[in-house]
PDB file of C-alpha atoms and ligand atoms in Angstrom:
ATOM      1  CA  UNK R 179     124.572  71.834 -46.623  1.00  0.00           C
ATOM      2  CA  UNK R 180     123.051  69.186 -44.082  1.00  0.00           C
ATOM      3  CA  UNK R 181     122.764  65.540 -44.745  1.00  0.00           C
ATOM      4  CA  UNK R 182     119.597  63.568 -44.287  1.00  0.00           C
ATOM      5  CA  UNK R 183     120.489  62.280 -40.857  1.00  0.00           C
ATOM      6  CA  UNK R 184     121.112  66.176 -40.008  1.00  0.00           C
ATOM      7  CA  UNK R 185     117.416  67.396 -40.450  1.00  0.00           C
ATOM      8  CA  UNK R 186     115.432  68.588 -37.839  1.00  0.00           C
ATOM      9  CA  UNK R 187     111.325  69.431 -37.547  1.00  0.00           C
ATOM     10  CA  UNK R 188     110.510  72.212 -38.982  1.00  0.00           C
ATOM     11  CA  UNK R 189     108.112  72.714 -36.547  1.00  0.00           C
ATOM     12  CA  UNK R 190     111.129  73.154 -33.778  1.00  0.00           C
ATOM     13  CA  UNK R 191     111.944  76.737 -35.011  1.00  0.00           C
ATOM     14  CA  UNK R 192     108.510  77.830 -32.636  1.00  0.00           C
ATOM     15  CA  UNK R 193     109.343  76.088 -29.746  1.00  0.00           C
ATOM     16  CA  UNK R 194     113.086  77.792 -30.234  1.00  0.00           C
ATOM     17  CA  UNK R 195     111.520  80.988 -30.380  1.00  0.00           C
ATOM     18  CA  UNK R 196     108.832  80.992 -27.413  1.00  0.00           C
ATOM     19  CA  UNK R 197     111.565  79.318 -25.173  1.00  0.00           C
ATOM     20  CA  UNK R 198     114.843  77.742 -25.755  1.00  0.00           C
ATOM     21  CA  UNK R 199     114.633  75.615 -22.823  1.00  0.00           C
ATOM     22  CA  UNK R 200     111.085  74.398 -24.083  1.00  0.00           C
ATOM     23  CA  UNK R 201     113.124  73.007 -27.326  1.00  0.00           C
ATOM     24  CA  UNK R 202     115.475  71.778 -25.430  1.00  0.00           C
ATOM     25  CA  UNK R 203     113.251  69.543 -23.854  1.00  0.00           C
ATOM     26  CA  UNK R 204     111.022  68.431 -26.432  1.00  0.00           C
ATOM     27  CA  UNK R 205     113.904  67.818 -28.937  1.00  0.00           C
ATOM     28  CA  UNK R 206     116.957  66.952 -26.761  1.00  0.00           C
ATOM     29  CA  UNK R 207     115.100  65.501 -23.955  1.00  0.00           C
ATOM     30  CA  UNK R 208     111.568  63.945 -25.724  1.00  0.00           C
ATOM     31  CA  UNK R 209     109.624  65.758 -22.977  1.00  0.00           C
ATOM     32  CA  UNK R 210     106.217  66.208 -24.127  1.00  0.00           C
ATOM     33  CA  UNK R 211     102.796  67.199 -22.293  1.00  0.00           C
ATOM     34  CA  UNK R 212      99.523  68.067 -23.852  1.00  0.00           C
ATOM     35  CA  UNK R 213      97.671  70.914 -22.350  1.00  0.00           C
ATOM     36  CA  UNK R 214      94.350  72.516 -24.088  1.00  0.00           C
ATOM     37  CA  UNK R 215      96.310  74.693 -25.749  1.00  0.00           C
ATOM     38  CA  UNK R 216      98.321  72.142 -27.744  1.00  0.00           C
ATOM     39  CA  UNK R 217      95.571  69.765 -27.913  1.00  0.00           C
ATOM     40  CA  UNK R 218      93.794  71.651 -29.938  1.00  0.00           C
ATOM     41  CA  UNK R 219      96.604  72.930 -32.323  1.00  0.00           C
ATOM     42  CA  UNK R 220      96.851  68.812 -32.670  1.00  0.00           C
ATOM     43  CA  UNK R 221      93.922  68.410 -33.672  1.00  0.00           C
ATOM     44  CA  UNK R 222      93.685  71.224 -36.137  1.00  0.00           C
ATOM     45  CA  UNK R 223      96.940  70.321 -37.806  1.00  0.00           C
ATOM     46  CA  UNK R 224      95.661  66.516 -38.213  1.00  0.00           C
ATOM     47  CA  UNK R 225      92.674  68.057 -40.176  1.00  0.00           C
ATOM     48  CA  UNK R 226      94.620  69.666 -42.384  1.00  0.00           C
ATOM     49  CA  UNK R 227      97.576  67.528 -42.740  1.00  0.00           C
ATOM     50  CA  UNK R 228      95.348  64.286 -44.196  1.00  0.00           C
ATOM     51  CA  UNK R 229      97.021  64.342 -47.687  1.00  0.00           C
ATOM     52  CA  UNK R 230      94.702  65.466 -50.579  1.00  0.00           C
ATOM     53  CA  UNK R 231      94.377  67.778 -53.290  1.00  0.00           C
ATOM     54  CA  UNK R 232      91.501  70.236 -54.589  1.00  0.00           C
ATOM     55  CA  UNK R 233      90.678  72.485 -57.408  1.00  0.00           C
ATOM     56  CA  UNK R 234      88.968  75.610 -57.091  1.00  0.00           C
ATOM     57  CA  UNK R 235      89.613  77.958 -60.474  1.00  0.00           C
ATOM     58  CA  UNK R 236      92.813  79.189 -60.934  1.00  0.00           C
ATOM     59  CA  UNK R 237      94.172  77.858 -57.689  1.00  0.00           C
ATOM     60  CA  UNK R 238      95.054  74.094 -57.163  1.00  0.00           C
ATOM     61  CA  UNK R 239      94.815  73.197 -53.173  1.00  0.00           C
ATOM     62  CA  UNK R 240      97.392  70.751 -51.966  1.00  0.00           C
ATOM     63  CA  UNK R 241      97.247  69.447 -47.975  1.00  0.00           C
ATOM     64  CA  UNK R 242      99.830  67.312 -46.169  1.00  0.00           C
ATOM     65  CA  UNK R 243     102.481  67.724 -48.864  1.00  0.00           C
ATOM     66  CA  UNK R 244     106.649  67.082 -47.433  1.00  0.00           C
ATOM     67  CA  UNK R 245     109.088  69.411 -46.943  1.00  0.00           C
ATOM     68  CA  UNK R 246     112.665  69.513 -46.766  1.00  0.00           C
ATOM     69  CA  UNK R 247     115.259  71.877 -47.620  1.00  0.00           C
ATOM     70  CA  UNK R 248     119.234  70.296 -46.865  1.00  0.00           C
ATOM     71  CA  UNK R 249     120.237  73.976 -46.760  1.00  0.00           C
ATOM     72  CA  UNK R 250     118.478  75.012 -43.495  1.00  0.00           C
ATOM     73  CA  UNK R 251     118.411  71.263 -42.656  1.00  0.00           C
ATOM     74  CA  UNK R 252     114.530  70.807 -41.807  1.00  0.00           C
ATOM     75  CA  UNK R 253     111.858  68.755 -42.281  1.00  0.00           C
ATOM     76  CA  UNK R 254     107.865  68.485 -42.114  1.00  0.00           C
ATOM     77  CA  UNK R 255     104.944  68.806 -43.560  1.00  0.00           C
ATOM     78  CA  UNK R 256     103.207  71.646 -44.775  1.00  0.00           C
ATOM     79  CA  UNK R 257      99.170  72.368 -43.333  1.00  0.00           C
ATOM     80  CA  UNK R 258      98.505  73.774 -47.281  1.00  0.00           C
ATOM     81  CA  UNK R 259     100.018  74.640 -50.392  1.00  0.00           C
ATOM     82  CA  UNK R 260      98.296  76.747 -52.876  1.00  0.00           C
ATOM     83  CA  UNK R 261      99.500  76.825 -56.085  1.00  0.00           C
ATOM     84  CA  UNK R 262      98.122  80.125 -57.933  1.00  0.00           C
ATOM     85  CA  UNK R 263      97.843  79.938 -61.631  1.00  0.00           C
ATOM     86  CA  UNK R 264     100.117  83.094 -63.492  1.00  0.00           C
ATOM     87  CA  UNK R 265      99.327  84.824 -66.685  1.00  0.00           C
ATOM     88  CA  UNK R 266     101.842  82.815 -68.400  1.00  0.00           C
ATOM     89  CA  UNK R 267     100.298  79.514 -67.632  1.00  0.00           C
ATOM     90  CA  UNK R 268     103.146  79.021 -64.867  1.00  0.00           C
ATOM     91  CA  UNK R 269     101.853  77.957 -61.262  1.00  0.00           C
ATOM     92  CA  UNK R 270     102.960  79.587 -58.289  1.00  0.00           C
ATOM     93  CA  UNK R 271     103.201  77.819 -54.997  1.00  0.00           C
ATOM     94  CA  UNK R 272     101.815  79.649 -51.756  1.00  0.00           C
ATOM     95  CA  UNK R 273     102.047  78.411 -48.233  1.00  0.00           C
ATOM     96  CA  UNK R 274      99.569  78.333 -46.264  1.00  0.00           C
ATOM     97  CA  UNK R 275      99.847  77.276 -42.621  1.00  0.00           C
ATOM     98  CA  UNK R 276      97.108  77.097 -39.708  1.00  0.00           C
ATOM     99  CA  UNK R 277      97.159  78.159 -36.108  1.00  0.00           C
ATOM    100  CA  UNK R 278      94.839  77.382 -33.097  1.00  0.00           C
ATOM    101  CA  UNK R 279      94.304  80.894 -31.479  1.00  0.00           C
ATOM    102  CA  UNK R 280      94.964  84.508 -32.529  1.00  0.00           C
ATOM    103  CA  UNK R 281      98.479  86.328 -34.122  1.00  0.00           C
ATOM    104  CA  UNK R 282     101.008  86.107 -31.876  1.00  0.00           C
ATOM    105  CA  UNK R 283     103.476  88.768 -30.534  1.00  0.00           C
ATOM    106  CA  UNK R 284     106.633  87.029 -31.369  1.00  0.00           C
ATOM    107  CA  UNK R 285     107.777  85.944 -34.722  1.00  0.00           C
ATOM    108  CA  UNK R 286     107.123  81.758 -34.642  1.00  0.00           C
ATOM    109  CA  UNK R 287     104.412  81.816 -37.133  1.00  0.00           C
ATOM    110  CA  UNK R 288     105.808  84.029 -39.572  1.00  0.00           C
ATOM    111  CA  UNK R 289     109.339  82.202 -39.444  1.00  0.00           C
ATOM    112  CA  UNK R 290     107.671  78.947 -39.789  1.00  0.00           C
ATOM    113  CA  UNK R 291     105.785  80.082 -42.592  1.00  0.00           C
ATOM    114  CA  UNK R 292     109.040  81.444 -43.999  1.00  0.00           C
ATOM    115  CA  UNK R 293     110.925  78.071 -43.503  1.00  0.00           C
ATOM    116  CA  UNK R 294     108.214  76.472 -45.847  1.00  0.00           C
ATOM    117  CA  UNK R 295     108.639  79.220 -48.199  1.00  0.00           C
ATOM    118  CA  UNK R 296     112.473  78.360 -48.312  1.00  0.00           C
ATOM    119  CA  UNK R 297     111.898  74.268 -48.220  1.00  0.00           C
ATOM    120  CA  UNK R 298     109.815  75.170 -51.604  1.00  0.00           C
ATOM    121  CA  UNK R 299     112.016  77.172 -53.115  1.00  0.00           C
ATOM    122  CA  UNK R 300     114.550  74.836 -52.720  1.00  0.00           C
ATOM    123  CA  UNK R 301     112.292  71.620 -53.304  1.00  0.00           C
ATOM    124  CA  UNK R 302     110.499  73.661 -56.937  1.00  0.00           C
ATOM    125  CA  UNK R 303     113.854  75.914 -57.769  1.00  0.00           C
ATOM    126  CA  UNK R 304     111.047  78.670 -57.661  1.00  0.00           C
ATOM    127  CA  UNK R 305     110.801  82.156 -55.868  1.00  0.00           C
ATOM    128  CA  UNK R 306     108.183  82.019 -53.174  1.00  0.00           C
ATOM    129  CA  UNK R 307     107.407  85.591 -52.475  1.00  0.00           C
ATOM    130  CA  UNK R 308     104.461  85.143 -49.887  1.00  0.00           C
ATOM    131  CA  UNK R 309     102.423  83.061 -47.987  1.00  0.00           C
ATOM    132  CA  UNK R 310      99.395  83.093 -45.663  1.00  0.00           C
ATOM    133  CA  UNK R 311      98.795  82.285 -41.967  1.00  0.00           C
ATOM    134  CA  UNK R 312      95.380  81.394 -40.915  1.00  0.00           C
ATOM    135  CA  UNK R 313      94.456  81.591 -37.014  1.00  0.00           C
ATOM    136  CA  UNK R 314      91.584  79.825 -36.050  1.00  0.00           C
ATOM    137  CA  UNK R 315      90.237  82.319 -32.890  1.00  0.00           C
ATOM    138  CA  UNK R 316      89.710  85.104 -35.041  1.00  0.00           C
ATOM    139  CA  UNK R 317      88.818  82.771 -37.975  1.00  0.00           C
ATOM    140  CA  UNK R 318      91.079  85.334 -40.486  1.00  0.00           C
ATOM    141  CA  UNK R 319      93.453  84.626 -43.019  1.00  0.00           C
ATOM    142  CA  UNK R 320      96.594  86.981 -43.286  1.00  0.00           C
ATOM    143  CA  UNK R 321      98.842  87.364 -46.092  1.00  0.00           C
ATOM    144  CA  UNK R 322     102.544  88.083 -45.495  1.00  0.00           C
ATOM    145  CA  UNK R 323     105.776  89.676 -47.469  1.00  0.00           C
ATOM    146  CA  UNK R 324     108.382  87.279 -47.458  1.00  0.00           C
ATOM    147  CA  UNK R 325     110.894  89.802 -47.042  1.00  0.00           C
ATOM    148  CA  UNK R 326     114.826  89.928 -46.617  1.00  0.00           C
ATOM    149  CA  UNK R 327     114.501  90.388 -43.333  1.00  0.00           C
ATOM    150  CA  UNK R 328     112.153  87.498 -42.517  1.00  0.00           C
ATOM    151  CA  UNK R 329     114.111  84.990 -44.100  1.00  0.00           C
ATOM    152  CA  UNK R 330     117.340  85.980 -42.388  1.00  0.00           C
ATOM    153  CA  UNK R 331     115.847  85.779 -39.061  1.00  0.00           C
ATOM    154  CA  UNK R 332     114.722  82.143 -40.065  1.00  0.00           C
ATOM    155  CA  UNK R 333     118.114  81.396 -41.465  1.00  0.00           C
ATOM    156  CA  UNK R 334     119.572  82.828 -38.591  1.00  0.00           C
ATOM    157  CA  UNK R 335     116.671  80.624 -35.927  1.00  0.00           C
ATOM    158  CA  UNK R 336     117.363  77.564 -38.406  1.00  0.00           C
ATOM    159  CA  UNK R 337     120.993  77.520 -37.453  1.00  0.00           C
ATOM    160  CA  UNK R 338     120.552  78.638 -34.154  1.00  0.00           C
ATOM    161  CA  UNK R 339     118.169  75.479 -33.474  1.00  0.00           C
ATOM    162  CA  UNK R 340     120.797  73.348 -34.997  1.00  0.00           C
ATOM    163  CA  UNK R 341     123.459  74.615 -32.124  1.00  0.00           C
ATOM    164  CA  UNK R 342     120.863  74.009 -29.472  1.00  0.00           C
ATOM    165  CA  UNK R 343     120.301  70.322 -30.222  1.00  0.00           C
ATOM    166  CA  UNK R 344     123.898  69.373 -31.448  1.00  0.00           C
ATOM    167  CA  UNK R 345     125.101  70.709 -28.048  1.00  0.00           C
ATOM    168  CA  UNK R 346     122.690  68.614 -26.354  1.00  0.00           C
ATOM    169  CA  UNK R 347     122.289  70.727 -23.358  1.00  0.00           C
ATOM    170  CA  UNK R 348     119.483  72.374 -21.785  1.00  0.00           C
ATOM    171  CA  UNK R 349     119.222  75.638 -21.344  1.00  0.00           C
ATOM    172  CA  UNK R 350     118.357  76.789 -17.093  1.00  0.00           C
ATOM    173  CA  UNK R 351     114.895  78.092 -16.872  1.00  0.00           C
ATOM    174  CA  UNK R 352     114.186  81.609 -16.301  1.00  0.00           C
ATOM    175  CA  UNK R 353     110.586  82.541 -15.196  1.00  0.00           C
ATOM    176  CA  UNK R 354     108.857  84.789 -17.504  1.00  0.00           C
ATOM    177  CA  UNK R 355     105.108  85.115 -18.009  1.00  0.00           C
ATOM    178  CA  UNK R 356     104.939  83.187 -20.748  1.00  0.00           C
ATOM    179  CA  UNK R 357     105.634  80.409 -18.756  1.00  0.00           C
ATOM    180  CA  UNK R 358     101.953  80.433 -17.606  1.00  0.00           C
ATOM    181  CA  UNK R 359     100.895  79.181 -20.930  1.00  0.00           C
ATOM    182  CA  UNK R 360     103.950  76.448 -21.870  1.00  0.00           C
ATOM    183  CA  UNK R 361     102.498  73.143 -21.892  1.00  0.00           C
ATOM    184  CA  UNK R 362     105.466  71.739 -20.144  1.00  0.00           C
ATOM    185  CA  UNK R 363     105.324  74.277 -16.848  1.00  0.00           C
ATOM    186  CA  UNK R 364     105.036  70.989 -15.086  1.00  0.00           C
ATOM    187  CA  UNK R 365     108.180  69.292 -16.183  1.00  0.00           C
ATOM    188  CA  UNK R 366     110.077  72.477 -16.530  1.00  0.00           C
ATOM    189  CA  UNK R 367     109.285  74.054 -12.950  1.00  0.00           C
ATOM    190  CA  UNK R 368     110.389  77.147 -13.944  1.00  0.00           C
ATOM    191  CA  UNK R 369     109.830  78.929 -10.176  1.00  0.00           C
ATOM    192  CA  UNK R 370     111.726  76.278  -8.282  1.00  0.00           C
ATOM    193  CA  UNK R 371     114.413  75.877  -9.785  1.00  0.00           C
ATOM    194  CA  UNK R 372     114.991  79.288 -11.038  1.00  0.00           C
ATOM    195  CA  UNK R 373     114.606  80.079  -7.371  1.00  0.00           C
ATOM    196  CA  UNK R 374     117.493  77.102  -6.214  1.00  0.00           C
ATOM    197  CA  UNK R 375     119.599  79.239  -9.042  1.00  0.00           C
ATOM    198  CA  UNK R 376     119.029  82.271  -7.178  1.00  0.00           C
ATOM    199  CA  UNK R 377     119.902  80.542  -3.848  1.00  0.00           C
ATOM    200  CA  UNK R 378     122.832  79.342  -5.869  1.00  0.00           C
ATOM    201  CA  UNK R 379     123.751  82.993  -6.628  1.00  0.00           C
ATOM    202  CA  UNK R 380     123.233  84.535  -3.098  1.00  0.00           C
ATOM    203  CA  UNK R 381     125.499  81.832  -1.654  1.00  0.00           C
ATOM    204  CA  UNK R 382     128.045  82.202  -4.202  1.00  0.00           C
ATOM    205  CA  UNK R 383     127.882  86.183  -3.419  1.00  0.00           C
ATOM    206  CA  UNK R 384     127.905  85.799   0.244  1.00  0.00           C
ATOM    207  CA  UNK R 385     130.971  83.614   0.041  1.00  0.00           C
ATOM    208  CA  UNK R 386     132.861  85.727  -1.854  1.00  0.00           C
ATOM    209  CA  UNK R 387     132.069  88.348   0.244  1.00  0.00           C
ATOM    210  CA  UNK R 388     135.009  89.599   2.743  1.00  0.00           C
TER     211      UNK R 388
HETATM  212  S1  LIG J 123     107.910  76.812 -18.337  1.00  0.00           S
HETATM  213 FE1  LIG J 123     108.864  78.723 -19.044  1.00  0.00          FE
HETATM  214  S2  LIG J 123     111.092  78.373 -18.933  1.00  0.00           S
HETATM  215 FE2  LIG J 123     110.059  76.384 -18.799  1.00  0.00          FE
HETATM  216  S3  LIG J 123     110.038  75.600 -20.861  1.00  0.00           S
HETATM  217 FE3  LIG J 123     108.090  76.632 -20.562  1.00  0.00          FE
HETATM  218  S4  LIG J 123     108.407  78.738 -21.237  1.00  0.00           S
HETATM  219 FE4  LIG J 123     110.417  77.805 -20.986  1.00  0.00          FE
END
């Protein structure tokens, strides 16, 4: 179990997946640029994280509520909560979280959705079973399986993070295409300094050489 001081941002466990470096310097090193891309996931996530609460039938809307779970030791906020009313009168919290642009190939939405899962499990001391991302590009809503597997990987990605940053070093970058779409490109410099590592490496070899 993590203390209070121990908790990270949720919202870390994406930047640990798309890059480790790019979590590195955000959390380790406060390095921060805006680009259109994150610009207008900011703005998005301001919308829906004003606090508030909504009927609509059998499903109570909450926006902007806290999260926190000591056991994965995160915290943040979550975009929506819906809370689905059961048969048995019961309510049954569903997390819903919103994303600028279209699914992504990797897994950072679906383990960030599956760290709020966990933080309201552990907040409620009920079983979250799914949840729901919402991508703004395509304007569709998509409704996910909170499976074993899932919530090891963010387990596993929740601890990991917690390495990265109590280590407190930065990882080298390495090039990659991605690259072409991290907001911090410009404060990373991914192709010169990979290169001086390369340099690094063929002087190293040569020197070694007979
Ligand atoms: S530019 Fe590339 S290596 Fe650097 S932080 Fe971004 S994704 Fe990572």
């Amino acid at each position: 179990m993590y203390t209070e001081d121990d908790l990270l941002p949720l919202s870390a466990l994406q930047h640990l997946i798309f890059c480790e470096r790019q979590c590195a310097l955000i959390h380790i090193e406060q390095a921060w640029a805006e680009n259109l891309f994150t610009a207008e996931g900011r703005i998005m996530h301001e919308r829906v994280h004003e606090e508030g609460s909504e009927s609509r039938g059998d499903i109570r809307i909450k926006r902007g509520a806290p999260l926190r779970s000591l056991r994965l030791g995160l915290i943040g906020k979550a975009d929506v909560i819906e809370f689905h009313r059961q048969a048995d009168g019961s309510w049954q919290p569903f997390p819903v979280e919103y994303k600028r642009g279209k699914p992504k190939k990797d897994d950072s939405d679906r383990v960030q959705l599956c760290a709020q899962a966990l933080c309201l499990e552990e907040m409620l001391k009920v079983f979250v079973p799914d949840g729901a991302l919402f991508y703004g590009k395509t304007r569709r809503r998509l409704d996910f399986a909170l499976d074993g597997t899932l919530r090891k990987l963010t387990e596993e990605t929740a601890m990991r993070l917690h390495e990265l940053i109590d280590s407190g070093r930065t990882p080298k970058p390495v090039y990659a295409k991605k690259c072409d779409s991290c907001s911090l490109v410009g404060v990373c410099l991914p192709k010169t300094i990979g290169k001086r590592g390369s340099v690094q490496r063929y002087l190293l070899g040569a020197m070694r050489e007979p």
